[in-house]
Short mmCIF file of C-alpha atoms and ligand atoms in Angstrom, two decimals:
data_model
loop_
_atom_site.label_atom_id
_atom_site.label_comp_id
_atom_site.label_asym_id
_atom_site.label_seq_id
_atom_site.Cartn_x
_atom_site.Cartn_y
_atom_site.Cartn_z
CA UNK A 12 18.80 39.13 -9.33
CA UNK A 13 19.09 35.61 -10.73
CA UNK A 14 18.15 32.81 -8.37
CA UNK A 15 19.68 29.33 -8.19
CA UNK A 16 16.52 27.30 -8.76
CA UNK A 17 12.99 28.08 -9.92
CA UNK A 18 10.60 25.42 -8.64
CA UNK A 19 7.38 25.15 -10.68
CA UNK A 20 4.49 23.76 -8.59
CA UNK A 21 3.79 23.71 -4.85
CA UNK A 22 2.53 20.15 -4.33
CA UNK A 23 4.37 17.54 -2.22
CA UNK A 24 7.32 17.42 -4.67
CA UNK A 25 7.81 21.19 -5.05
CA UNK A 26 7.35 22.00 -1.37
CA UNK A 27 9.67 19.22 -0.18
CA UNK A 28 12.32 20.38 -2.65
CA UNK A 29 11.92 24.04 -1.72
CA UNK A 30 12.25 23.33 2.01
CA UNK A 31 15.34 21.16 1.53
CA UNK A 32 17.01 23.71 -0.77
CA UNK A 33 16.24 26.52 1.66
CA UNK A 34 17.77 24.53 4.51
CA UNK A 35 20.88 24.00 2.37
CA UNK A 36 21.17 27.74 1.73
CA UNK A 37 20.33 27.42 -1.98
CA UNK A 38 18.25 30.28 -3.42
CA UNK A 39 14.88 29.28 -4.84
CA UNK A 40 11.58 30.77 -5.95
CA UNK A 41 8.45 28.63 -6.06
CA UNK A 42 5.76 29.40 -8.65
CA UNK A 43 2.29 27.94 -8.07
CA UNK A 44 -0.54 28.39 -10.56
CA UNK A 45 -3.35 28.11 -8.01
CA UNK A 46 -4.17 30.00 -4.80
CA UNK A 47 -3.11 29.00 -1.31
CA UNK A 48 -6.42 27.49 -0.22
CA UNK A 49 -6.62 25.25 -3.30
CA UNK A 50 -3.14 23.91 -2.59
CA UNK A 51 -3.81 23.43 1.12
CA UNK A 52 -7.18 21.74 0.74
CA UNK A 53 -6.52 19.26 -2.08
CA UNK A 54 -7.16 15.80 -0.65
CA UNK A 55 -5.29 12.95 -2.24
CA UNK A 56 -2.65 10.67 -0.71
CA UNK A 57 -2.68 9.68 2.97
CA UNK A 58 0.45 7.69 3.89
CA UNK A 59 4.00 8.92 4.38
CA UNK A 60 6.27 5.87 4.22
CA UNK A 61 9.20 5.33 6.54
CA UNK A 62 11.71 6.54 3.98
CA UNK A 63 9.66 9.72 3.41
CA UNK A 64 9.62 10.36 7.15
CA UNK A 65 13.40 10.00 7.26
CA UNK A 66 13.80 12.59 4.52
CA UNK A 67 12.18 15.20 6.77
CA UNK A 68 13.93 13.99 9.93
CA UNK A 69 17.34 14.15 8.23
CA UNK A 70 16.63 17.74 7.15
CA UNK A 71 15.79 18.70 10.74
CA UNK A 72 12.12 19.12 9.82
CA UNK A 73 10.68 16.33 11.99
CA UNK A 74 9.07 18.74 14.49
CA UNK A 75 7.51 20.86 11.78
CA UNK A 76 6.28 18.03 9.56
CA UNK A 77 5.84 14.88 11.61
CA UNK A 78 4.59 16.15 15.00
CA UNK A 79 1.65 14.13 16.31
CA UNK A 80 1.14 11.91 13.26
CA UNK A 81 0.05 8.34 14.03
CA UNK A 82 2.32 5.50 12.95
CA UNK A 83 1.00 2.90 10.55
CA UNK A 84 1.31 -0.44 12.32
CA UNK A 85 -1.15 -2.93 10.85
CA UNK A 86 -2.96 -3.32 7.56
CA UNK A 87 -6.27 -5.13 7.77
CA UNK A 88 -7.50 -7.27 4.89
CA UNK A 89 -10.87 -9.00 4.70
CA UNK A 90 -10.88 -11.86 2.23
CA UNK A 91 -14.55 -12.62 1.42
CA UNK A 92 -15.27 -10.89 4.73
CA UNK A 93 -12.77 -12.92 6.79
CA UNK A 94 -10.36 -10.57 8.67
CA UNK A 95 -6.53 -10.91 8.49
CA UNK A 96 -4.09 -8.46 10.05
CA UNK A 97 -0.64 -7.90 8.58
CA UNK A 98 1.78 -6.46 11.14
CA UNK A 99 3.75 -4.09 8.93
CA UNK A 100 5.74 -2.59 11.81
CA UNK A 101 6.92 -6.02 13.06
CA UNK A 102 7.70 -7.32 9.56
CA UNK A 103 9.75 -4.21 8.77
CA UNK A 104 11.67 -3.96 12.06
CA UNK A 105 9.59 -1.00 13.19
CA UNK A 106 9.87 0.88 9.90
CA UNK A 107 6.15 1.49 9.56
CA UNK A 108 4.95 4.61 7.77
CA UNK A 109 2.79 7.41 9.19
CA UNK A 110 -0.79 8.35 8.49
CA UNK A 111 -0.34 11.81 6.99
CA UNK A 112 -3.11 13.21 4.80
CA UNK A 113 -1.54 15.02 1.85
CA UNK A 114 -3.23 18.32 2.70
CA UNK A 115 -1.72 18.21 6.21
CA UNK A 116 1.76 17.58 4.81
CA UNK A 117 1.34 20.36 2.24
CA UNK A 118 0.05 22.81 4.86
CA UNK A 119 2.97 22.09 7.18
CA UNK A 120 5.57 22.34 4.43
CA UNK A 121 4.05 25.60 3.17
CA UNK A 122 4.02 27.16 6.63
CA UNK A 123 7.60 26.09 7.34
CA UNK A 124 8.89 27.41 4.02
CA UNK A 125 7.14 30.78 4.40
CA UNK A 126 8.03 31.15 8.10
CA UNK A 127 11.69 30.69 7.20
CA UNK A 128 11.47 33.51 4.64
CA UNK A 129 10.79 31.42 1.51
CA UNK A 130 9.68 33.07 -1.75
CA UNK A 131 6.48 31.35 -2.91
CA UNK A 132 4.25 33.05 -5.45
CA UNK A 133 0.65 31.84 -5.71
CA UNK A 134 -1.57 32.52 -8.74
CA UNK A 135 1.46 32.47 -11.05
CA UNK A 136 -0.48 32.06 -14.30
CA UNK A 137 0.91 31.08 -17.71
CA UNK A 138 4.33 29.97 -16.54
CA UNK A 139 6.70 29.44 -19.48
CA UNK A 140 10.22 27.99 -19.51
CA UNK A 141 12.86 29.47 -21.85
CA UNK A 142 16.45 28.68 -22.94
CA UNK A 143 16.76 25.53 -20.89
CA UNK A 144 19.98 24.64 -22.73
CA UNK A 145 21.68 27.95 -21.91
CA UNK A 146 20.82 30.41 -19.14
CA UNK A 147 17.29 29.37 -18.13
CA UNK A 148 14.54 31.95 -17.75
CA UNK A 149 11.06 31.40 -16.36
CA UNK A 150 8.27 33.85 -17.10
CA UNK A 151 4.72 34.35 -15.84
CA UNK A 152 2.48 37.36 -16.37
CA UNK A 153 4.95 40.21 -16.91
CA UNK A 154 7.55 38.74 -14.53
CA UNK A 155 10.77 37.15 -15.76
CA UNK A 156 13.14 35.15 -13.53
CA UNK A 157 16.69 34.17 -14.47
CA UNK A 158 17.99 31.03 -12.80
CA UNK A 159 20.61 28.31 -13.01
CA UNK A 160 18.17 25.38 -12.90
CA UNK A 161 14.44 24.69 -13.18
CA UNK A 162 12.64 22.01 -11.17
CA UNK A 163 9.43 20.84 -12.85
CA UNK A 164 7.23 19.81 -9.90
CA UNK A 165 3.95 20.82 -11.52
CA UNK A 166 2.14 17.49 -11.67
CA UNK A 167 0.88 15.45 -14.60
CA UNK A 168 -0.87 18.38 -16.33
CA UNK A 169 1.88 20.95 -15.72
CA UNK A 170 3.87 22.99 -18.22
CA UNK A 171 7.33 21.57 -17.44
CA UNK A 172 7.15 18.20 -19.17
CA UNK A 173 5.42 19.85 -22.15
CA UNK A 174 8.39 22.23 -22.46
CA UNK A 175 10.67 19.31 -23.42
CA UNK A 176 10.82 18.48 -27.15
CA UNK A 177 8.72 15.35 -27.66
CA UNK A 178 11.48 13.42 -29.39
CA UNK A 179 13.71 13.78 -26.31
CA UNK A 180 11.31 11.72 -24.19
CA UNK A 181 10.15 8.11 -24.10
CA UNK A 182 6.71 7.73 -22.57
CA UNK A 183 5.40 4.51 -21.04
CA UNK A 184 1.69 4.19 -20.22
CA UNK A 185 -0.38 1.32 -18.89
CA UNK A 186 -4.13 1.01 -18.43
CA UNK A 187 -4.89 -1.41 -15.57
CA UNK A 188 -8.48 -1.94 -16.75
CA UNK A 189 -9.71 -1.10 -13.26
CA UNK A 190 -11.95 1.74 -12.12
CA UNK A 191 -12.29 3.09 -8.60
CA UNK A 192 -15.28 4.96 -7.28
CA UNK A 193 -13.96 6.90 -4.29
CA UNK A 194 -16.09 8.59 -1.65
CA UNK A 195 -15.30 10.77 1.33
CA UNK A 196 -17.80 10.22 4.16
CA UNK A 197 -18.33 11.31 7.75
CA UNK A 198 -17.99 7.70 8.89
CA UNK A 199 -15.71 6.82 11.83
CA UNK A 200 -12.30 5.79 10.53
CA UNK A 201 -11.31 2.13 10.75
CA UNK A 202 -8.75 1.15 13.38
CA UNK A 203 -6.29 0.20 10.62
CA UNK A 204 -6.33 0.88 6.87
CA UNK A 205 -8.82 -1.72 5.66
CA UNK A 206 -9.05 -3.55 2.33
CA UNK A 207 -11.76 -5.98 1.24
CA UNK A 208 -10.88 -8.60 -1.38
CA UNK A 209 -13.24 -11.07 -3.01
CA UNK A 210 -15.40 -12.14 -5.93
CA UNK A 211 -17.59 -9.03 -5.61
CA UNK A 212 -14.55 -6.82 -6.25
CA UNK A 213 -12.14 -4.73 -4.21
CA UNK A 214 -13.19 -2.19 -1.60
CA UNK A 215 -11.25 -0.16 0.96
CA UNK A 216 -11.73 2.18 3.87
CA UNK A 217 -8.89 4.47 4.91
CA UNK A 218 -8.81 6.94 7.81
CA UNK A 219 -9.01 10.63 6.91
CA UNK A 220 -8.66 12.38 10.24
CA UNK A 221 -10.56 11.57 13.46
CA UNK A 222 -14.12 11.59 12.09
CA UNK A 223 -13.94 10.79 8.39
CA UNK A 224 -13.10 7.90 6.08
CA UNK A 225 -12.32 7.61 2.41
CA UNK A 226 -13.97 4.63 0.75
CA UNK A 227 -13.05 2.90 -2.50
CA UNK A 228 -15.11 0.57 -4.67
CA UNK A 229 -13.72 -1.24 -7.70
CA UNK A 230 -15.88 -1.01 -10.83
CA UNK A 231 -15.44 -2.30 -14.37
CA UNK A 232 -14.76 0.60 -16.79
CA UNK A 233 -16.92 0.33 -19.91
CA UNK A 234 -19.33 -2.12 -18.21
CA UNK A 235 -20.40 -0.23 -15.09
CA UNK A 236 -20.97 3.47 -14.38
CA UNK A 237 -20.65 4.24 -10.67
CA UNK A 238 -21.98 7.76 -11.30
CA UNK A 239 -25.36 6.08 -11.73
CA UNK A 240 -25.12 4.37 -8.31
CA UNK A 241 -27.18 5.94 -5.53
CA UNK A 242 -25.44 6.43 -2.18
CA UNK A 243 -27.56 3.58 -0.78
CA UNK A 244 -26.29 1.27 -3.53
CA UNK A 245 -22.70 2.32 -2.82
CA UNK A 246 -23.15 1.62 0.91
CA UNK A 247 -24.65 -1.81 0.12
CA UNK A 248 -21.60 -2.71 -1.96
CA UNK A 249 -19.21 -1.40 0.71
CA UNK A 250 -20.98 -3.39 3.45
CA UNK A 251 -20.82 -6.56 1.35
CA UNK A 252 -17.20 -6.23 0.22
CA UNK A 253 -15.83 -5.03 3.57
CA UNK A 254 -17.91 -7.51 5.57
CA UNK A 255 -19.25 -4.76 7.85
CA UNK A 256 -23.06 -4.42 7.98
CA UNK A 257 -22.84 -1.35 10.24
CA UNK A 258 -21.18 0.93 7.65
CA UNK A 259 -22.98 4.14 6.75
CA UNK A 260 -22.79 7.94 6.90
CA UNK A 261 -23.09 11.03 4.77
CA UNK A 262 -21.02 11.03 1.59
CA UNK A 263 -19.52 14.49 1.01
CA UNK A 264 -17.36 13.92 -2.05
CA UNK A 265 -17.44 11.43 -4.94
CA UNK A 266 -14.82 10.79 -7.59
CA UNK A 267 -14.30 8.31 -10.38
CA UNK A 268 -10.74 7.24 -11.17
CA UNK A 269 -9.54 4.90 -13.91
CA UNK A 270 -6.24 3.34 -12.91
CA UNK A 271 -3.46 4.27 -15.28
CA UNK A 272 0.28 4.29 -14.86
CA UNK A 273 2.71 6.56 -16.64
CA UNK A 274 6.49 7.04 -16.68
CA UNK A 275 8.55 9.43 -18.77
CA UNK A 276 12.25 8.90 -19.45
CA UNK A 277 14.57 10.64 -18.86
CA UNK A 278 13.39 12.83 -15.98
CA UNK A 279 15.69 15.62 -17.11
CA UNK A 280 16.29 17.81 -20.14
CA UNK A 281 19.20 20.24 -20.23
CA UNK A 282 18.74 22.36 -17.04
CA UNK A 283 15.17 21.22 -16.34
CA UNK A 284 14.57 18.37 -13.86
CA UNK A 285 11.17 16.73 -13.44
CA UNK A 286 10.00 15.44 -10.05
CA UNK A 287 6.83 13.74 -8.83
CA UNK A 288 3.67 13.43 -10.92
CA UNK A 289 5.25 15.54 -13.68
CA UNK A 290 7.38 12.47 -14.46
CA UNK A 291 5.31 9.51 -13.30
CA UNK A 292 1.84 8.45 -12.21
CA UNK A 293 1.42 5.28 -10.16
CA UNK A 294 -1.72 3.47 -8.99
CA UNK A 295 -2.74 4.19 -5.39
CA UNK A 296 -2.06 0.56 -4.35
CA UNK A 297 0.93 0.64 -2.01
CA UNK A 298 0.51 4.40 -1.43
CA UNK A 299 3.64 5.35 -3.34
CA UNK A 300 2.52 8.42 -5.36
CA UNK A 301 3.28 11.05 -2.73
CA UNK A 302 6.29 9.09 -1.47
CA UNK A 303 7.84 8.95 -4.92
CA UNK A 304 7.36 12.71 -5.21
CA UNK A 305 9.16 13.18 -1.88
CA UNK A 306 11.96 10.75 -2.83
CA UNK A 307 12.53 12.58 -6.15
CA UNK A 308 12.64 15.90 -4.30
CA UNK A 309 15.14 14.49 -1.81
CA UNK A 310 17.51 13.24 -4.52
CA UNK A 311 17.08 16.44 -6.55
CA UNK A 312 17.72 18.71 -3.55
CA UNK A 313 21.04 16.97 -2.85
CA UNK A 314 22.05 17.02 -6.50
CA UNK A 315 21.12 20.69 -7.06
CA UNK A 316 22.93 21.71 -3.88
CA UNK A 317 26.14 20.03 -5.07
CA UNK A 318 25.73 21.50 -8.55
CA UNK A 319 25.29 25.06 -7.26
CA UNK A 320 28.45 24.49 -5.22
CA UNK A 321 30.32 23.42 -8.35
CA UNK A 322 29.94 19.62 -8.70
CA UNK A 323 27.20 18.45 -11.07
CA UNK A 324 27.99 14.70 -10.92
CA UNK A 325 24.87 13.86 -8.87
CA UNK A 326 22.70 16.07 -11.04
CA UNK A 327 23.76 14.14 -14.13
CA UNK A 328 22.81 10.90 -12.36
CA UNK A 329 19.48 12.30 -11.05
CA UNK A 330 17.20 10.80 -13.71
CA UNK A 331 18.75 7.31 -13.56
CA UNK A 332 18.68 7.21 -9.76
CA UNK A 333 15.02 8.26 -9.58
CA UNK A 334 13.89 6.02 -12.44
CA UNK A 335 15.26 2.94 -10.67
CA UNK A 336 13.04 3.64 -7.66
CA UNK A 337 10.13 4.64 -9.90
CA UNK A 338 10.13 1.32 -11.80
CA UNK A 339 10.65 -0.64 -8.59
CA UNK A 340 7.56 1.01 -7.08
CA UNK A 341 5.57 0.66 -10.32
CA UNK A 342 6.22 -3.08 -10.22
CA UNK A 343 5.21 -3.29 -6.55
CA UNK A 344 2.07 -1.28 -7.14
CA UNK A 345 1.02 -3.45 -10.13
CA UNK A 346 1.78 -6.65 -8.16
CA UNK A 347 -0.34 -5.40 -5.25
CA UNK A 348 -3.12 -4.26 -7.61
CA UNK A 349 -3.33 -7.70 -9.25
CA UNK A 350 -3.43 -9.41 -5.86
CA UNK A 351 -6.41 -7.51 -4.48
CA UNK A 352 -8.58 -6.75 -7.52
CA UNK A 353 -10.82 -9.13 -9.35
CA UNK A 354 -9.85 -8.10 -12.87
CA UNK A 355 -10.59 -10.96 -15.23
CA UNK A 356 -13.36 -12.78 -13.39
CA UNK A 357 -11.38 -15.92 -14.31
CA UNK A 358 -11.52 -18.54 -11.49
CA UNK A 359 -7.95 -19.74 -12.11
CA UNK A 360 -6.54 -16.23 -11.80
CA UNK A 361 -8.64 -15.68 -8.69
CA UNK A 362 -6.98 -18.74 -7.09
CA UNK A 363 -3.53 -17.41 -8.05
CA UNK A 364 -4.31 -14.06 -6.41
CA UNK A 365 -5.46 -15.91 -3.30
CA UNK A 366 -2.20 -17.92 -3.18
CA UNK A 367 -0.18 -14.72 -3.49
CA UNK A 368 -2.17 -13.16 -0.65
CA UNK A 369 -1.89 -16.23 1.63
CA UNK A 370 1.88 -16.32 1.13
CA UNK A 371 2.17 -12.94 2.91
CA UNK A 372 0.88 -14.62 6.09
CA UNK A 373 2.48 -18.07 5.80
CA UNK A 374 5.95 -17.26 4.46
CA UNK A 375 7.85 -14.77 6.61
CA UNK A 376 10.23 -13.82 3.79
CA UNK A 377 7.26 -12.86 1.59
CA UNK A 378 5.73 -10.81 4.44
CA UNK A 379 9.06 -9.08 5.07
CA UNK A 380 9.49 -8.29 1.36
CA UNK A 381 6.02 -6.74 1.27
CA UNK A 382 6.58 -4.69 4.45
CA UNK A 383 9.95 -3.58 3.12
CA UNK A 384 8.36 -2.11 0.01
CA UNK A 385 5.67 -0.47 2.14
CA UNK A 386 8.42 1.12 4.28
CA UNK A 387 10.10 2.46 1.15
CA UNK A 388 13.37 1.64 -0.53
CA UNK A 389 16.31 3.01 1.41
CA UNK A 390 18.52 5.87 0.31
CA UNK A 391 20.06 5.14 -3.07
CA UNK A 392 23.33 6.48 -4.31
N1 APR B 412 2.47 26.46 -13.22
C1 APR B 412 2.62 26.47 -11.86
N2 APR B 412 2.11 25.49 -11.07
C2 APR B 412 1.46 24.49 -11.66
C3 APR B 412 1.29 24.42 -13.05
C4 APR B 412 1.84 25.45 -13.84
N3 APR B 412 1.71 25.46 -15.18
N4 APR B 412 0.60 23.29 -13.34
C5 APR B 412 0.33 22.69 -12.18
N5 APR B 412 0.85 23.42 -11.15
C6 APR B 412 0.78 23.10 -9.71
C7 APR B 412 -0.53 22.49 -9.28
O1 APR B 412 -1.52 23.49 -9.01
C8 APR B 412 -0.13 21.73 -8.02
O2 APR B 412 -0.23 22.53 -6.87
O3 APR B 412 1.74 22.12 -9.41
C9 APR B 412 1.34 21.38 -8.27
C10 APR B 412 1.57 19.91 -8.55
O4 APR B 412 1.23 19.16 -7.41
P1 APR B 412 0.78 17.60 -7.48
O5 APR B 412 -0.13 17.40 -8.65
O6 APR B 412 0.29 17.24 -6.13
O7 APR B 412 2.12 16.81 -7.85
P2 APR B 412 3.39 16.37 -6.97
O8 APR B 412 3.89 17.49 -6.12
O9 APR B 412 4.30 15.73 -7.94
O10 APR B 412 2.84 15.29 -5.97
C11 APR B 412 2.44 14.01 -6.43
O11 APR B 412 0.73 14.07 -4.80
O12 APR B 412 -1.34 14.64 -5.56
C12 APR B 412 -0.56 13.58 -5.20
O13 APR B 412 -1.33 11.64 -6.30
C13 APR B 412 -0.31 12.58 -6.26
O14 APR B 412 0.54 11.45 -4.50
C14 APR B 412 0.92 12.08 -5.71
C15 APR B 412 1.71 13.28 -5.34
#
């Protein structure tokens, strides 16, 4: 039996899409290359913005997805150790986001989809997409699925984007010249998401559940190798940059990330539609990666639903609609990144970054604009 949509990938994009399609009565099969525990335990993003929360509320999924999650009210910055609180909830008329670790969101979306009878196949190895211009077919192992549309939600390294002829796509990449050494530690979470800015470089501490924190330290790619830092050295840097001599704990996970951004245009080819990291990678500043994936899935779910019911106008506009938001968020994320990182070591640029930061606290319009982007751009037509 052909299905309406095959969704490739069960990350935030694929699972949001699958739940919304299922709620709309559209048939879909989700194919995930990895096993259930890998998908449920992958720790990455941690903030669901206000717009993302509304996507689930509008679909009647608030109880399943948002129950008990704390609202993000303040952001705390420490400039050369001096604390400043930005009241995101007040500046955005109460449209603060929620603290939702990605693995919690994924677990809840998975459970909801399966409980409602969803068809999700783990360990679907060697997925291939065929005849995207005609009657699409998706194969894995010795299984073949006929469908009307394919949703490529399989992340940056997935098969979907690679299935599009190269000359159909324009790819934009940007290397921010910034490295992050990230550590998960059993250190009590900060009261509010905390960022340290200053001449020693950027650092951050974000809550990860009731007893853990994720820490971030800026390093200079090519000049420094954080893999050579001992845990004691990392704690010393964190204490200095976050202005908190009491920091410490056991580090349970270490990762090195070089900040790169990536956008592919268009986000569609024939009957294949890309969503989330398959189409764009954004820096973590502003916490928009997971939220962009959810926004794409929201727009795509509406467009696919209309198309299956006979009107493909929204589907034809899908790529343009999502790219507008993508570039808007890319600009915000780059702007934020420049404001809080010491990238050039140049004193003049450091003063400019300081002026940009101060404006958030002294000019209400600037604070509101920042909080508005944090809340997420409203529904677009
Ligand atoms: N076949 C099937 N599934 C695949 C394939 C494939 N060939 N390749 C990858 N996948 C799966 C991955 O195992 C993963 O579960 O697709 C899923 C993609 O999930 P994500 O990488 O999380 O991408 P996305 O859903 O777009 O979410 C993006 O989540 O991880 C964060 O930083 C990221 O915040 C951003 C957001």
